[in-house]
Amino acid sequence: MNTKERKNEKGITILALVITVIVILILAGITIGTISGDDGAIINASKAKFRTEIRDIQEKIELEEINHNDGEDFQFGSLEDLIGRTDEYNEILSIENGNLVYDPEKVSDKQKEWLEEMDIQAKTDIIPIYTAEQLKKIRKWRRS
């Protein structure tokens, strides 16, 4: 082989290497974007875990209501007593009038969005009504 042919082979090999590296970098960027984007695998896994925990708590509330449905006005204890553990959910969730509610000050924007998708209201959104008179007052207030 002469010197000119060897230089040509080295040039082609380096060009192939550069193209391969560029393709690998593009594929790595696409993969990272897919995993960590707004609808990526990491966010979806976090959402699934969060929703599963909330559904578990809702189920325990429903079971507690069924077990104590003997005509008397059942009062729930703390969420910690109900779910039997202390974790982040005790900080952000509570039970008001038999409904699971969240503290909007203690949840992230994503968690707030997920909770609202599950029809769980913020604490400030609940107005307990115990009598017909209270309902009339609220109707008058809304009309004015």
MMTF fields as JSON, N, C-alpha, C and O atoms, coordinates in Angstrom:
{
  "mmtfVersion": "1.0.0",
  "mmtfProducer": "UNKNOWN",
  "numBonds": 575,
  "numAtoms": 576,
  "numGroups": 144,
  "numChains": 1,
  "numModels": 1,
  "chainsPerModel": [1],
  "groupsPerChain": [144],
  "chainIdList": ["A"],
  "bondAtomList": [4, 2, 8, 6, 12, 10, 16, 14, 20, 18, 24, 22, 28, 26, 32, 30, 36, 34, 40, 38, 44, 42, 48, 46, 52, 50, 56, 54, 60, 58, 64, 62, 68, 66, 72, 70, 76, 74, 80, 78, 84, 82, 88, 86, 92, 90, 96, 94, 100, 98, 104, 102, 108, 106, 112, 110, 116, 114, 120, 118, 124, 122, 128, 126, 132, 130, 136, 134, 140, 138, 144, 142, 148, 146, 152, 150, 156, 154, 160, 158, 164, 162, 168, 166, 172, 170, 176, 174, 180, 178, 184, 182, 188, 186, 192, 190, 196, 194, 200, 198, 204, 202, 208, 206, 212, 210, 216, 214, 220, 218, 224, 222, 228, 226, 232, 230, 236, 234, 240, 238, 244, 242, 248, 246, 252, 250, 256, 254, 260, 258, 264, 262, 268, 266, 272, 270, 276, 274, 280, 278, 284, 282, 288, 286, 292, 290, 296, 294, 300, 298, 304, 302, 308, 306, 312, 310, 316, 314, 320, 318, 324, 322, 328, 326, 332, 330, 336, 334, 340, 338, 344, 342, 348, 346, 352, 350, 356, 354, 360, 358, 364, 362, 368, 366, 372, 370, 376, 374, 380, 378, 384, 382, 388, 386, 392, 390, 396, 394, 400, 398, 404, 402, 408, 406, 412, 410, 416, 414, 420, 418, 424, 422, 428, 426, 432, 430, 436, 434, 440, 438, 444, 442, 448, 446, 452, 450, 456, 454, 460, 458, 464, 462, 468, 466, 472, 470, 476, 474, 480, 478, 484, 482, 488, 486, 492, 490, 496, 494, 500, 498, 504, 502, 508, 506, 512, 510, 516, 514, 520, 518, 524, 522, 528, 526, 532, 530, 536, 534, 540, 538, 544, 542, 548, 546, 552, 550, 556, 554, 560, 558, 564, 562, 568, 566, 572, 570],
  "bondOrderList": [1, 1, 1, 1, 1, 1, 1, 1, 1, 1, 1, 1, 1, 1, 1, 1, 1, 1, 1, 1, 1, 1, 1, 1, 1, 1, 1, 1, 1, 1, 1, 1, 1, 1, 1, 1, 1, 1, 1, 1, 1, 1, 1, 1, 1, 1, 1, 1, 1, 1, 1, 1, 1, 1, 1, 1, 1, 1, 1, 1, 1, 1, 1, 1, 1, 1, 1, 1, 1, 1, 1, 1, 1, 1, 1, 1, 1, 1, 1, 1, 1, 1, 1, 1, 1, 1, 1, 1, 1, 1, 1, 1, 1, 1, 1, 1, 1, 1, 1, 1, 1, 1, 1, 1, 1, 1, 1, 1, 1, 1, 1, 1, 1, 1, 1, 1, 1, 1, 1, 1, 1, 1, 1, 1, 1, 1, 1, 1, 1, 1, 1, 1, 1, 1, 1, 1, 1, 1, 1, 1, 1, 1, 1],
  "groupList": [{"groupName": "MET", "atomNameList": ["N", "CA", "C", "O"], "elementList": ["N", "C", "C", "O"], "formalChargeList": [0, 0, 0, 0], "bondAtomList": [1, 0, 2, 1, 3, 2], "bondOrderList": [1, 1, 2], "singleLetterCode": "M", "chemCompType": "L-PEPTIDE LINKING"}, {"groupName": "ASN", "atomNameList": ["N", "CA", "C", "O"], "elementList": ["N", "C", "C", "O"], "formalChargeList": [0, 0, 0, 0], "bondAtomList": [1, 0, 2, 1, 3, 2], "bondOrderList": [1, 1, 2], "singleLetterCode": "N", "chemCompType": "L-PEPTIDE LINKING"}, {"groupName": "THR", "atomNameList": ["N", "CA", "C", "O"], "elementList": ["N", "C", "C", "O"], "formalChargeList": [0, 0, 0, 0], "bondAtomList": [1, 0, 2, 1, 3, 2], "bondOrderList": [1, 1, 2], "singleLetterCode": "T", "chemCompType": "L-PEPTIDE LINKING"}, {"groupName": "LYS", "atomNameList": ["N", "CA", "C", "O"], "elementList": ["N", "C", "C", "O"], "formalChargeList": [0, 0, 0, 0], "bondAtomList": [1, 0, 2, 1, 3, 2], "bondOrderList": [1, 1, 2], "singleLetterCode": "K", "chemCompType": "L-PEPTIDE LINKING"}, {"groupName": "GLU", "atomNameList": ["N", "CA", "C", "O"], "elementList": ["N", "C", "C", "O"], "formalChargeList": [0, 0, 0, 0], "bondAtomList": [1, 0, 2, 1, 3, 2], "bondOrderList": [1, 1, 2], "singleLetterCode": "E", "chemCompType": "L-PEPTIDE LINKING"}, {"groupName": "ARG", "atomNameList": ["N", "CA", "C", "O"], "elementList": ["N", "C", "C", "O"], "formalChargeList": [0, 0, 0, 0], "bondAtomList": [1, 0, 2, 1, 3, 2], "bondOrderList": [1, 1, 2], "singleLetterCode": "R", "chemCompType": "L-PEPTIDE LINKING"}, {"groupName": "GLY", "atomNameList": ["N", "CA", "C", "O"], "elementList": ["N", "C", "C", "O"], "formalChargeList": [0, 0, 0, 0], "bondAtomList": [1, 0, 2, 1, 3, 2], "bondOrderList": [1, 1, 2], "singleLetterCode": "G", "chemCompType": "PEPTIDE LINKING"}, {"groupName": "ILE", "atomNameList": ["N", "CA", "C", "O"], "elementList": ["N", "C", "C", "O"], "formalChargeList": [0, 0, 0, 0], "bondAtomList": [1, 0, 2, 1, 3, 2], "bondOrderList": [1, 1, 2], "singleLetterCode": "I", "chemCompType": "L-PEPTIDE LINKING"}, {"groupName": "LEU", "atomNameList": ["N", "CA", "C", "O"], "elementList": ["N", "C", "C", "O"], "formalChargeList": [0, 0, 0, 0], "bondAtomList": [1, 0, 2, 1, 3, 2], "bondOrderList": [1, 1, 2], "singleLetterCode": "L", "chemCompType": "L-PEPTIDE LINKING"}, {"groupName": "ALA", "atomNameList": ["N", "CA", "C", "O"], "elementList": ["N", "C", "C", "O"], "formalChargeList": [0, 0, 0, 0], "bondAtomList": [1, 0, 2, 1, 3, 2], "bondOrderList": [1, 1, 2], "singleLetterCode": "A", "chemCompType": "L-PEPTIDE LINKING"}, {"groupName": "VAL", "atomNameList": ["N", "CA", "C", "O"], "elementList": ["N", "C", "C", "O"], "formalChargeList": [0, 0, 0, 0], "bondAtomList": [1, 0, 2, 1, 3, 2], "bondOrderList": [1, 1, 2], "singleLetterCode": "V", "chemCompType": "L-PEPTIDE LINKING"}, {"groupName": "SER", "atomNameList": ["N", "CA", "C", "O"], "elementList": ["N", "C", "C", "O"], "formalChargeList": [0, 0, 0, 0], "bondAtomList": [1, 0, 2, 1, 3, 2], "bondOrderList": [1, 1, 2], "singleLetterCode": "S", "chemCompType": "L-PEPTIDE LINKING"}, {"groupName": "ASP", "atomNameList": ["N", "CA", "C", "O"], "elementList": ["N", "C", "C", "O"], "formalChargeList": [0, 0, 0, 0], "bondAtomList": [1, 0, 2, 1, 3, 2], "bondOrderList": [1, 1, 2], "singleLetterCode": "D", "chemCompType": "L-PEPTIDE LINKING"}, {"groupName": "PHE", "atomNameList": ["N", "CA", "C", "O"], "elementList": ["N", "C", "C", "O"], "formalChargeList": [0, 0, 0, 0], "bondAtomList": [1, 0, 2, 1, 3, 2], "bondOrderList": [1, 1, 2], "singleLetterCode": "F", "chemCompType": "L-PEPTIDE LINKING"}, {"groupName": "GLN", "atomNameList": ["N", "CA", "C", "O"], "elementList": ["N", "C", "C", "O"], "formalChargeList": [0, 0, 0, 0], "bondAtomList": [1, 0, 2, 1, 3, 2], "bondOrderList": [1, 1, 2], "singleLetterCode": "Q", "chemCompType": "L-PEPTIDE LINKING"}, {"groupName": "HIS", "atomNameList": ["N", "CA", "C", "O"], "elementList": ["N", "C", "C", "O"], "formalChargeList": [0, 0, 0, 0], "bondAtomList": [1, 0, 2, 1, 3, 2], "bondOrderList": [1, 1, 2], "singleLetterCode": "H", "chemCompType": "L-PEPTIDE LINKING"}, {"groupName": "TYR", "atomNameList": ["N", "CA", "C", "O"], "elementList": ["N", "C", "C", "O"], "formalChargeList": [0, 0, 0, 0], "bondAtomList": [1, 0, 2, 1, 3, 2], "bondOrderList": [1, 1, 2], "singleLetterCode": "Y", "chemCompType": "L-PEPTIDE LINKING"}, {"groupName": "PRO", "atomNameList": ["N", "CA", "C", "O"], "elementList": ["N", "C", "C", "O"], "formalChargeList": [0, 0, 0, 0], "bondAtomList": [1, 0, 2, 1, 3, 2], "bondOrderList": [1, 1, 2], "singleLetterCode": "P", "chemCompType": "L-PEPTIDE LINKING"}, {"groupName": "TRP", "atomNameList": ["N", "CA", "C", "O"], "elementList": ["N", "C", "C", "O"], "formalChargeList": [0, 0, 0, 0], "bondAtomList": [1, 0, 2, 1, 3, 2], "bondOrderList": [1, 1, 2], "singleLetterCode": "W", "chemCompType": "L-PEPTIDE LINKING"}],
  "groupTypeList": [0, 1, 2, 3, 4, 5, 3, 1, 4, 3, 6, 7, 2, 7, 8, 9, 8, 10, 7, 2, 10, 7, 10, 7, 8, 7, 8, 9, 6, 7, 2, 7, 6, 2, 7, 11, 6, 12, 12, 6, 9, 7, 7, 1, 9, 11, 3, 9, 3, 13, 5, 2, 4, 7, 5, 12, 7, 14, 4, 3, 7, 4, 8, 4, 4, 7, 1, 15, 1, 12, 6, 4, 12, 13, 14, 13, 6, 11, 8, 4, 12, 8, 7, 6, 5, 2, 12, 4, 16, 1, 4, 7, 8, 11, 7, 4, 1, 6, 1, 8, 10, 16, 12, 17, 4, 3, 10, 11, 12, 3, 14, 3, 4, 18, 8, 4, 4, 0, 12, 7, 14, 9, 3, 2, 12, 7, 7, 17, 7, 16, 2, 9, 4, 14, 8, 3, 3, 7, 5, 3, 18, 5, 5, 11],
  "groupIdList": [1, 2, 3, 4, 5, 6, 7, 8, 9, 10, 11, 12, 13, 14, 15, 16, 17, 18, 19, 20, 21, 22, 23, 24, 25, 26, 27, 28, 29, 30, 31, 32, 33, 34, 35, 36, 37, 38, 39, 40, 41, 42, 43, 44, 45, 46, 47, 48, 49, 50, 51, 52, 53, 54, 55, 56, 57, 58, 59, 60, 61, 62, 63, 64, 65, 66, 67, 68, 69, 70, 71, 72, 73, 74, 75, 76, 77, 78, 79, 80, 81, 82, 83, 84, 85, 86, 87, 88, 89, 90, 91, 92, 93, 94, 95, 96, 97, 98, 99, 100, 101, 102, 103, 104, 105, 106, 107, 108, 109, 110, 111, 112, 113, 114, 115, 116, 117, 118, 119, 120, 121, 122, 123, 124, 125, 126, 127, 128, 129, 130, 131, 132, 133, 134, 135, 136, 137, 138, 139, 140, 141, 142, 143, 144],
  "secStructList": [7, 7, 2, 2, 2, 2, 2, 2, 2, 2, 2, 2, 2, 2, 2, 2, 2, 2, 2, 2, 2, 2, 2, 2, 2, 2, 2, 2, 2, 2, 2, 2, 2, 2, 2, 2, 1, 6, 6, 1, 2, 2, 2, 2, 2, 2, 2, 2, 2, 2, 2, 2, 2, 2, 2, 2, 2, 2, 2, 2, 2, 2, 2, 2, 2, 2, 2, 6, 7, 1, 1, 1, 7, 7, 7, 7, 7, 7, 2, 2, 2, 2, 2, 6, 1, 7, 1, 2, 2, 2, 2, 2, 3, 3, 3, 3, 6, 6, 3, 3, 3, 3, 7, 6, 6, 1, 1, 7, 2, 2, 2, 2, 2, 2, 2, 2, 2, 6, 6, 7, 3, 3, 4, 4, 4, 7, 7, 7, 7, 7, 1, 2, 2, 2, 2, 2, 2, 2, 2, 2, 2, 2, 2, 7],
  "xCoordList": [0.836, 0.0, 0.876, 1.903, 0.458, 1.251, 0.714, -0.344, 1.424, 1.127, -0.19, -0.91, -0.518, -1.75, -2.986, -3.95, -2.968, -4.094, -4.274, -5.409, -3.183, -3.266, -3.895, -4.705, -3.537, -4.116, -5.618, -6.393, -6.033, -7.447, -8.21, -9.298, -7.633, -8.277, -8.409, -9.449, -7.375, -7.437, -8.509, -9.238, -8.605, -9.61, -11.019, -11.881, -11.275, -12.587, -12.894, -14.029, -11.913, -12.106, -12.448, -13.357, -11.759, -12.031, -13.406, -14.14, -13.767, -15.08, -16.189, -17.197, -16.005, -16.989, -17.1, -18.198, -15.972, -15.978, -16.735, -17.525, -16.506, -17.184, -18.688, -19.473, -19.093, -20.518, -21.149, -22.26, -20.464, -20.977, -21.16, -22.184, -20.195, -20.29, -21.465, -22.198, -21.652, -22.767, -24.103, -25.008, -24.236, -25.476, -25.736, -26.873, -24.713, -24.866, -25.299, -26.163, -24.719, -25.11, -26.57, -27.29, -26.996, -28.395, -29.326, -30.33, -29.014, -29.853, -29.869, -30.903, -28.737, -28.692, -29.565, -30.268, -29.527, -30.365, -31.844, -32.626, -32.229, -33.631, -34.054, -35.149, -33.211, -33.517, -33.673, -34.627, -32.761, -32.844, -34.092, -34.766, -34.404, -35.62, -36.876, -37.818, -36.903, -38.063, -38.235, -39.358, -37.149, -37.222, -37.572, -38.376, -36.987, -37.138, -38.046, -38.127, -38.722, -39.613, -40.873, -41.036, -41.765, -43.011, -43.873, -44.537, -43.877, -44.625, -43.671, -43.991, -42.513, -41.506, -41.774, -42.7, -40.954, -41.123, -40.973, -41.679, -40.072, -39.855, -41.075, -41.514, -41.624, -42.816, -44.01, -44.768, -44.177, -45.3, -45.198, -46.215, -43.988, -43.813, -44.143, -44.774, -43.724, -44.045, -45.549, -46.109, -46.195, -47.647, -48.368, -49.306, -47.94, -48.577, -48.426, -49.377, -47.243, -47.02, -47.907, -48.551, -47.936, -48.721, -50.202, -50.866, -50.719, -52.139, -52.491, -53.573, -51.593, -51.844, -51.947, -52.825, -51.065, -51.111, -52.407, -53.023, -52.821, -54.048, -55.26, -56.151, -55.304, -56.422, -56.485, -57.57, -55.332, -55.283, -55.893, -56.65, -55.566, -56.114, -57.626, -58.378, -58.072, -59.507, -60.249, -61.35, -59.645, -60.266, -60.393, -61.406, -59.371, -59.43, -60.518, -61.182, -60.701, -61.772, -63.125, -63.984, -63.318, -64.579, -64.85, -65.979, -63.827, -63.996, -64.355, -65.18, -63.738, -64.025, -65.474, -66.145, -65.948, -67.344, -68.299, -69.313, -67.98, -68.83, -68.868, -69.93, -67.708, -67.638, -68.384, -68.812, -68.548, -69.204, -70.551, -71.034, -71.143, -72.407, -73.583, -74.312, -73.752, -74.853, -75.822, -76.475, -75.901, -76.852, -76.307, -76.907, -75.197, -74.645, -73.701, -73.206, -73.461, -72.596, -71.148, -70.649, -70.481, -69.115, -68.127, -68.21, -67.198, -66.14, -64.814, -64.428, -64.133, -62.833, -61.799, -61.888, -60.822, -59.675, -58.713, -59.117, -57.473, -56.477, -56.185, -56.486, -55.606, -55.228, -54.182, -54.175, -53.31, -52.286, -52.93, -52.478, -53.988, -54.687, -55.328, -55.332, -55.864, -56.571, -55.63, -55.901, -54.527, -53.646, -52.548, -51.861, -52.387, -51.456, -49.986, -49.146, -49.663, -48.25, -48.107, -49.075, -46.884, -46.586, -45.682, -44.6, -46.123, -45.313, -45.741, -46.471, -45.293, -45.592, -47.083, -47.535, -47.847, -49.285, -50.002, -51.028, -49.477, -50.055, -49.897, -50.684, -48.883, -48.63, -49.544, -49.975, -49.836, -50.574, -52.06, -52.845, -52.461, -53.858, -54.5, -53.825, -55.803, -56.567, -57.99, -58.371, -58.752, -60.133, -61.033, -60.915, -61.933, -62.916, -64.291, -64.558, -65.158, -66.529, -66.572, -67.432, -65.64, -65.614, -64.995, -64.975, -64.491, -63.866, -62.373, -61.914, -61.636, -60.2, -59.943, -60.437, -59.176, -58.841, -57.33, -56.661, -56.81, -55.373, -55.115, -55.955, -53.939, -53.505, -52.759, -51.659, -53.328, -52.698, -51.339, -50.551, -51.064, -49.779, -48.645, -47.472, -49.001, -47.983, -47.787, -47.042, -48.44, -48.281, -47.616, -47.728, -46.932, -46.318, -47.405, -48.527, -47.057, -48.017, -48.445, -49.615, -47.491, -47.805, -48.747, -49.734, -48.446, -49.305, -50.697, -51.687, -50.79, -52.091, -52.878, -54.068, -52.209, -52.851, -53.341, -54.459, -52.505, -52.881, -54.053, -54.954, -54.047, -55.135, -56.448, -57.5, -56.386, -57.597, -58.125, -59.336, -57.224, -57.653, -58.42, -59.293, -58.087, -58.73, -59.955, -60.517, -60.363, -61.513, -61.339, -62.304, -60.122, -59.858, -59.717, -58.924, -60.48, -60.559, -59.512, -59.029, -59.182, -58.308, -59.123, -60.347, -58.45, -59.134, -59.991, -61.087, -59.51, -60.231, -61.486, -62.348, -61.599, -62.741, -63.969, -65.056, -63.815, -64.912, -65.615, -64.987, -66.911, -67.741, -68.743, -69.691, -68.555, -69.502, -70.87, -70.968, -71.903, -73.284, -73.987, -74.119, -74.436, -75.077, -76.583, -77.309, -77.061, -78.487, -79.006, -78.237, -80.33, -80.953, -80.732, -80.609, -80.68, -80.456, -79.087, -78.971, -78.068, -76.745, -76.768, -76.136, -77.492, -77.595, -78.27, -77.844, -79.308, -80.002, -79.065, -79.072, -78.26, -77.315, -76.306, -75.971, -75.829, -74.864, -75.511, -74.885, -76.742, -77.454, -77.62, -77.416, -77.99, -78.137, -76.807, -76.733, -75.762, -74.42, -73.971, -73.38, -74.241, -73.813, -74.585, -74.043, -75.836, -76.655, -76.239, -76.399, -75.712, -75.365, -74.01, -73.579],
  "yCoordList": [-1.182, 0.0, 1.238, 1.301, 2.187, 3.403, 4.382, 4.149, 5.455, 6.442, 7.158, 7.466, 7.426, 8.138, 7.313, 7.867, 6.008, 5.141, 5.062, 5.033, 5.028, 4.971, 6.239, 6.165, 7.394, 8.659, 8.676, 9.159, 8.159, 8.084, 7.206, 7.57, 6.043, 5.129, 5.774, 5.632, 6.481, 7.148, 8.233, 8.396, 8.972, 10.026, 9.46, 10.041, 8.35, 7.711, 7.165, 7.278, 6.579, 6.02, 7.13, 6.958, 8.235, 9.355, 9.942, 10.263, 10.086, 10.598, 9.671, 10.145, 8.364, 7.388, 7.489, 7.395, 7.68, 7.817, 9.079, 9.029, 10.195, 11.451, 11.31, 11.742, 10.721, 10.523, 9.615, 9.884, 8.562, 7.649, 8.367, 8.187, 9.17, 9.924, 10.9, 11.03, 11.575, 12.519, 11.786, 12.257, 10.658, 9.875, 9.412, 9.473, 8.954, 8.505, 9.671, 9.495, 10.857, 12.025, 12.415, 12.776, 12.343, 12.653, 11.65, 12.042, 10.385, 9.345, 9.493, 9.285, 9.848, 10.052, 11.238, 11.177, 12.306, 13.472, 13.142, 13.574, 12.381, 11.969, 11.095, 11.266, 10.177, 9.278, 10.053, 9.825, 10.952, 11.75, 12.618, 12.752, 13.205, 14.017, 13.199, 13.674, 11.985, 11.11, 10.691, 10.616, 10.424, 9.964, 11.1, 10.916, 12.259, 13.333, 14.476, 15.477, 14.37, 15.436, 15.526, 14.773, 16.451, 16.638, 15.389, 15.118, 14.63, 13.377, 12.194, 11.145, 12.365, 11.321, 10.21, 10.281, 9.199, 8.012, 8.333, 7.758, 9.234, 9.563, 10.266, 9.928, 11.234, 11.95, 10.999, 11.028, 10.16, 9.221, 8.213, 7.832, 7.781, 6.862, 7.552, 6.954, 8.798, 9.562, 9.761, 9.626, 10.078, 10.278, 8.984, 9.004, 7.88, 6.593, 6.226, 5.75, 6.444, 6.152, 7.035, 6.552, 8.315, 9.275, 8.918, 8.871, 8.664, 8.334, 7.026, 6.906, 6.056, 4.783, 4.989, 4.419, 5.792, 6.078, 6.796, 6.472, 7.76, 8.507, 7.588, 7.648, 6.745, 5.798, 4.847, 4.497, 4.436, 3.562, 4.261, 3.652, 5.519, 6.289, 6.468, 6.325, 6.783, 6.928, 5.627, 5.636, 4.531, 3.222, 2.952, 2.42, 3.318, 3.136, 4.007, 3.585, 5.211, 6.087, 5.444, 5.397, 4.947, 4.308, 3.079, 2.87, 2.267, 1.084, 1.468, 0.815, 2.517, 2.994, 3.467, 3.218, 4.149, 4.599, 3.408, 3.407, 2.405, 1.217, 0.487, 0.056, 0.351, -0.363, 0.358, -0.276, 1.67, 2.444, 3.015, 3.991, 2.424, 2.932, 2.29, 1.471, 2.668, 2.118, 3.216, 3.105, 4.267, 5.327, 6.453, 7.527, 6.244, 7.326, 8.174, 7.736, 9.379, 10.305, 9.94, 10.242, 9.293, 8.823, 9.952, 10.682, 10.11, 11.112, 10.395, 9.486, 10.821, 10.234, 10.749, 11.874, 9.91, 10.351, 11.072, 11.615, 11.069, 11.699, 10.779, 9.586, 11.346, 10.551, 9.513, 8.395, 9.891, 8.955, 7.73, 6.608, 7.931, 6.794, 5.922, 4.695, 6.557, 5.828, 4.987, 3.811, 5.578, 4.845, 4.073, 3.247, 4.347, 3.562, 3.837, 2.982, 4.999, 5.349, 6.866, 7.594, 7.317, 8.737, 8.925, 8.341, 9.729, 10.018, 11.358, 12.112, 11.655, 12.946, 13.175, 14.319, 12.107, 12.257, 12.819, 13.485, 12.558, 13.136, 14.651, 15.355, 15.148, 16.588, 17.299, 18.426, 16.644, 17.333, 16.998, 17.741, 15.894, 15.459, 15.485, 15.35, 15.66, 15.528, 15.118, 15.101, 14.794, 14.378, 15.443, 15.79, 15.96, 16.938, 16.464, 16.288, 16.259, 15.813, 14.544, 14.394, 13.632, 12.363, 12.44, 11.445, 13.608, 13.779, 13.995, 14.66, 13.432, 13.644, 14.993, 15.244, 15.866, 17.181, 17.386, 16.724, 18.31, 18.576, 20.028, 20.905, 20.252, 21.599, 22.198, 21.746, 23.199, 23.743, 24.388, 24.559, 24.744, 25.359, 24.333, 24.694, 23.051, 22.025, 21.073, 20.1, 21.335, 20.457, 21.216, 22.437, 20.467, 21.079, 21.317, 20.827, 22.068, 22.326, 21.027, 20.855, 20.118, 18.825, 18.027, 17.472, 17.963, 17.22, 17.828, 17.099, 19.154, 19.821, 19.407, 19.103, 19.398, 18.99, 17.543, 17.235, 16.662, 15.251, 15.07, 14.275, 15.805, 15.703, 16.195, 15.6, 17.276, 17.802, 16.856, 16.762, 16.154, 15.13, 14.016, 13.38, 13.786, 12.736, 13.263, 12.551, 14.492, 15.14, 15.295, 15.183, 15.549, 15.835, 17.35, 17.963, 17.937, 19.389, 19.919, 19.199, 21.186, 21.872, 22.184, 22.305, 22.312, 22.612, 23.865, 23.912, 24.863, 26.129, 26.048, 26.922, 25.007, 24.878, 24.254, 24.261, 23.729, 23.021, 23.947, 24.539, 24.059, 24.827, 23.848, 23.458, 23.445, 22.485, 23.127, 24.248, 22.419, 22.88, 21.835, 20.673, 22.28, 21.351, 21.564, 20.651, 22.744, 23.033, 23.685, 24.187, 23.669, 24.322, 25.832, 26.489, 26.378, 27.812, 28.224, 29.267, 27.42, 27.718, 27.689, 28.519, 26.738, 26.648, 27.898, 28.415, 28.375, 29.587, 30.791, 31.623, 30.882, 31.998, 31.979, 33.025, 30.795, 30.68, 31.062, 31.737, 30.645, 31.025, 32.533, 33.118, 33.166, 34.622, 35.293, 36.265, 34.772, 35.345, 35.236, 36.176, 34.109, 33.909, 34.813, 35.232, 35.111, 35.962, 37.423, 38.175, 37.819, 39.239, 39.568, 40.72],
  "zCoordList": [0.0, 0.0, 0.0, 0.676, -0.748, -0.758, 0.283, 0.868, 0.51, 1.553, 1.304, 2.254, 0.059, -0.272, 0.12, 0.648, -0.13, 0.216, 1.737, 2.212, 2.507, 3.972, 4.537, 5.461, 3.999, 4.457, 4.178, 5.004, 3.032, 2.681, 3.674, 4.119, 4.02, 4.971, 6.347, 6.989, 6.815, 8.112, 8.107, 9.085, 7.007, 6.898, 6.955, 7.615, 6.288, 6.288, 7.685, 8.148, 8.359, 9.701, 10.697, 11.509, 10.655, 11.558, 11.272, 12.207, 10.016, 9.646, 10.169, 10.693, 10.028, 10.531, 12.051, 12.599, 12.733, 14.187, 14.618, 15.561, 13.945, 14.272, 14.055, 14.899, 12.954, 12.67, 13.729, 14.185, 14.117, 15.141, 16.474, 17.134, 16.875, 18.128, 18.073, 19.054, 16.967, 16.822, 16.931, 17.62, 16.273, 16.339, 17.772, 18.238, 18.471, 19.863, 20.75, 21.609, 20.56, 21.349, 21.091, 22.022, 19.852, 19.523, 20.193, 20.788, 20.105, 20.736, 22.262, 22.896, 22.841, 24.297, 24.696, 25.705, 23.919, 24.205, 24.124, 24.97, 23.113, 22.97, 24.147, 24.683, 24.546, 25.664, 26.968, 27.712, 27.247, 28.481, 28.465, 29.486, 27.329, 27.212, 27.441, 28.077, 26.935, 27.104, 28.565, 29.063, 29.234, 30.623, 31.571, 32.485, 31.369, 32.363, 31.936, 32.648, 30.821, 30.37, 31.219, 32.179, 30.864, 31.615, 31.637, 32.637, 30.562, 30.52, 30.487, 29.929, 31.077, 31.057, 32.053, 32.862, 31.976, 32.812, 34.299, 35.128, 34.64, 36.054, 36.636, 37.735, 35.921, 36.385, 36.459, 37.429, 35.442, 35.445, 36.584, 37.164, 36.908, 38.031, 39.35, 40.221, 39.503, 40.714, 40.838, 41.926, 39.739, 39.738, 40.114, 40.91, 39.552, 39.846, 41.32, 41.94, 41.883, 43.297, 44.171, 45.103, 43.868, 44.631, 44.585, 45.62, 43.378, 43.226, 43.934, 44.509, 43.895, 44.575, 46.075, 46.723, 46.627, 48.07, 48.445, 49.461, 47.639, 47.92, 47.818, 48.664, 46.802, 46.654, 47.851, 48.316, 48.341, 49.514, 50.73, 51.486, 50.912, 52.036, 51.869, 52.833, 50.644, 50.392, 50.682, 51.232, 50.313, 50.564, 52.062, 52.516, 52.825, 54.277, 54.904, 55.851, 54.384, 54.878, 54.602, 55.483, 53.375, 53.026, 53.887, 54.331, 54.123, 54.971, 56.397, 57.036, 56.887, 58.241, 58.343, 59.344, 57.306, 57.289, 57.26, 57.957, 56.462, 56.373, 57.713, 58.162, 58.348, 59.63, 60.739, 61.703, 60.624, 61.682, 61.229, 61.802, 60.227, 59.696, 60.437, 59.877, 61.688, 62.469, 62.909, 63.947, 62.109, 62.385, 63.238, 63.284, 63.909, 64.717, 63.883, 62.844, 64.345, 63.63, 63.946, 65.03, 63.002, 63.219, 63.024, 62.036, 63.944, 63.846, 63.586, 64.322, 62.531, 62.229, 63.206, 63.699, 63.475, 64.251, 63.315, 62.286, 63.677, 62.809, 61.625, 61.656, 60.607, 59.444, 59.841, 59.326, 60.754, 61.226, 61.863, 61.634, 62.665, 63.268, 62.199, 62.304, 61.18, 60.135, 59.28, 59.036, 58.824, 57.91, 58.639, 58.04, 59.934, 60.728, 60.491, 60.769, 59.989, 59.796, 59.738, 59.519, 59.939, 59.84, 58.626, 58.552, 57.691, 56.513, 55.929, 56.572, 54.724, 54.105, 53.916, 53.889, 53.787, 53.554, 54.783, 54.646, 55.971, 57.181, 57.199, 57.832, 56.505, 56.459, 55.467, 55.71, 54.357, 53.3, 53.274, 52.685, 53.898, 53.848, 55.214, 56.235, 55.227, 56.472, 56.104, 54.933, 57.123, 56.911, 57.503, 58.678, 56.68, 57.157, 56.727, 55.538, 57.704, 57.446, 56.606, 55.738, 56.868, 56.154, 54.77, 54.045, 54.392, 53.078, 53.228, 54.157, 52.314, 52.274, 51.612, 50.513, 52.268, 51.735, 51.853, 52.646, 51.051, 51.109, 51.489, 51.288, 52.037, 52.405, 51.215, 50.897, 50.553, 49.345, 49.596, 48.666, 50.844, 51.179, 51.205, 51.101, 51.346, 51.568, 50.4, 50.517, 49.283, 48.125, 46.98, 46.866, 46.15, 44.965, 43.919, 44.046, 42.9, 41.819, 41.137, 40.796, 40.94, 40.32, 41.207, 40.724, 42.521, 43.432, 43.474, 43.539, 43.439, 43.425, 42.181, 42.26, 41.051, 39.796, 39.893, 39.482, 40.435, 40.554, 41.516, 41.25, 42.634, 43.603, 43.009, 43.24, 42.25, 41.627, 40.552, 40.351, 39.86, 38.904, 39.611, 39.021, 40.879, 41.67, 42.433, 43.264, 42.159, 42.811, 44.318, 45.073, 44.747, 46.157, 46.27, 45.555, 47.161, 47.285, 48.266, 49.141, 48.094, 49.048, 50.295, 50.228, 51.421, 52.677, 52.582, 53.14, 51.891, 51.827, 50.964, 51.047, 50.135, 49.238, 49.919, 49.342, 51.103, 51.756, 52.741, 53.619, 52.581, 53.513, 54.104, 53.423, 55.347, 55.928, 56.146, 56.647, 55.773, 55.953, 56.812, 56.427, 57.989, 58.917, 59.004, 59.396, 58.648, 58.769, 57.497, 56.678, 57.348, 56.195, 56.259, 55.225, 57.47, 57.644, 57.08, 56.436, 57.318, 56.78, 55.252, 54.599, 54.696, 53.248, 52.675, 51.642, 53.334, 52.888, 52.932, 52.024, 53.993, 54.103, 52.951, 52.396, 52.6, 51.517, 50.193, 49.376, 49.968, 48.743, 48.65, 47.587, 49.759, 49.767, 49.493, 48.743, 50.102, 49.936, 48.477, 47.946, 47.827, 46.448, 45.483, 44.46, 45.801, 44.925, 45.006, 44.044, 46.142, 46.304, 45.74, 45.8]
}
